[in-house]
CSV table of C-alpha atoms in Angstrom, one decimal:
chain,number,residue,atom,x,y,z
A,1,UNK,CA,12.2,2.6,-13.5
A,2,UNK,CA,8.7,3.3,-14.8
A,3,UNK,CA,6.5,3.7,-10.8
A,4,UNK,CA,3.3,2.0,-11.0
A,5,UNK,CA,0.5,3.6,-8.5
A,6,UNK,CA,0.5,2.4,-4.8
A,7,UNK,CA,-1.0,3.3,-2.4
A,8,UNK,CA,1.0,6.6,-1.2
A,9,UNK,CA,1.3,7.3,-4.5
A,10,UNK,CA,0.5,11.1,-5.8
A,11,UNK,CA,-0.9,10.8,-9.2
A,12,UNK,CA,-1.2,13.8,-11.3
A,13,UNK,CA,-4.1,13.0,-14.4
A,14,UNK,CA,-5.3,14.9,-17.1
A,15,UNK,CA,-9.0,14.4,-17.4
A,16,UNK,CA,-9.7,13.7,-21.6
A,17,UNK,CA,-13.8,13.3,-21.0
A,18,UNK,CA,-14.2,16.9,-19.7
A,19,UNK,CA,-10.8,18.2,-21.8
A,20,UNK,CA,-9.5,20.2,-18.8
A,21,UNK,CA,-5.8,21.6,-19.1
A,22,UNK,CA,-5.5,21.2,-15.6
A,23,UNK,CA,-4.2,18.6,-14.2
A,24,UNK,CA,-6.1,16.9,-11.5
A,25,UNK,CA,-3.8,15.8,-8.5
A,26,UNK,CA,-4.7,12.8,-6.0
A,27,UNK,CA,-2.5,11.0,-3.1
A,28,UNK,CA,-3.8,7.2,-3.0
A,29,UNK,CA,-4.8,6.4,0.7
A,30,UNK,CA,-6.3,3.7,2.5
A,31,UNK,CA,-10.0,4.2,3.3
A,32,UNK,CA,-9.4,5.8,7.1
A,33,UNK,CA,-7.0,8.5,5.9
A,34,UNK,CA,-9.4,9.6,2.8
A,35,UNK,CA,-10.0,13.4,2.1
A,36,UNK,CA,-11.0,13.8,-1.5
A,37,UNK,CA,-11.6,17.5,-0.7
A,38,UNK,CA,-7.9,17.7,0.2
A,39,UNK,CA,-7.1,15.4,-2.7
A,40,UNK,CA,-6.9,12.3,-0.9
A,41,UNK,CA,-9.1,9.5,-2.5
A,42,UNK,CA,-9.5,6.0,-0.9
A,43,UNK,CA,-7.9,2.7,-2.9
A,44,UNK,CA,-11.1,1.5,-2.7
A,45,UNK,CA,-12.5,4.4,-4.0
A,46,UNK,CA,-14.0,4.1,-7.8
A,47,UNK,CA,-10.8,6.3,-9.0
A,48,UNK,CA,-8.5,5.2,-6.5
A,49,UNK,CA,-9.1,1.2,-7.1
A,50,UNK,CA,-8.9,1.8,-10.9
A,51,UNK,CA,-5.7,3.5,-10.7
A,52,UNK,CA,-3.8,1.1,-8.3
A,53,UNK,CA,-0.9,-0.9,-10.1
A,54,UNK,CA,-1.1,1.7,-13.3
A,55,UNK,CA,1.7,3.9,-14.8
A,56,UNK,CA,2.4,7.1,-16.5
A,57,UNK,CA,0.9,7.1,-19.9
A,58,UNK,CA,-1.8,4.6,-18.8
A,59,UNK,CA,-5.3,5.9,-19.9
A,60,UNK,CA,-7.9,4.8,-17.4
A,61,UNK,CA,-12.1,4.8,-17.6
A,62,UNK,CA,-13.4,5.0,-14.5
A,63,UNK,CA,-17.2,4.5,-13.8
A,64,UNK,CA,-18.4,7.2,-10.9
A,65,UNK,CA,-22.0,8.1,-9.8
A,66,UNK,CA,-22.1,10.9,-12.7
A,67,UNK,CA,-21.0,8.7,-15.2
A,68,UNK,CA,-17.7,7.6,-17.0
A,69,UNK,CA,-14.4,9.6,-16.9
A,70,UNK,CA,-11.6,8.7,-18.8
A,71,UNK,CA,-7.9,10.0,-17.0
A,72,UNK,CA,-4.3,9.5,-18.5
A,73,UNK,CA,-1.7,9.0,-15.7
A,74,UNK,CA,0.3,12.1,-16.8
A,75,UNK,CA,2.9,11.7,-13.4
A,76,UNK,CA,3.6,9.1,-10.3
A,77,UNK,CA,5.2,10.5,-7.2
């Protein structure tokens, strides 16, 4: 059963715009729990709304103050 991201979900991406090898790991919480220095992002964040209801292999452009990022889903936990 493929997951699709919820919130609670911990998403692992690879970022393609900026090419990094390292993945970049987020848990999806609601907007009173968010810490996106300890890799929690809001749902109604611009990342975290973007990536709700997506799956692994998904590629997803997401429009942020510095301009667009595009992130495959590379793992849902």
């Amino acid at each position: 059963i493929t997951k699709s991201v919820q919130i609670g979900s911990t998403v692992s991406l690879k970022n393609i715009t900026k090419k990094k090898d390292e993945a970049e790991i987020y848990t999806i919480v609601g907007s009173e729990e968010a810490d996106p220095f300890n890799g929690k992002i809001s749902n109604e964040s611009p990342v975290g709304s973007d990536l709700l209801d997506r799956e692994k292999g998904d590629r997803v452009k997401v429009a942020t103050p510095s301009g667009t990022v595009e992130y495959e889903i590379v793992k849902v936990d």
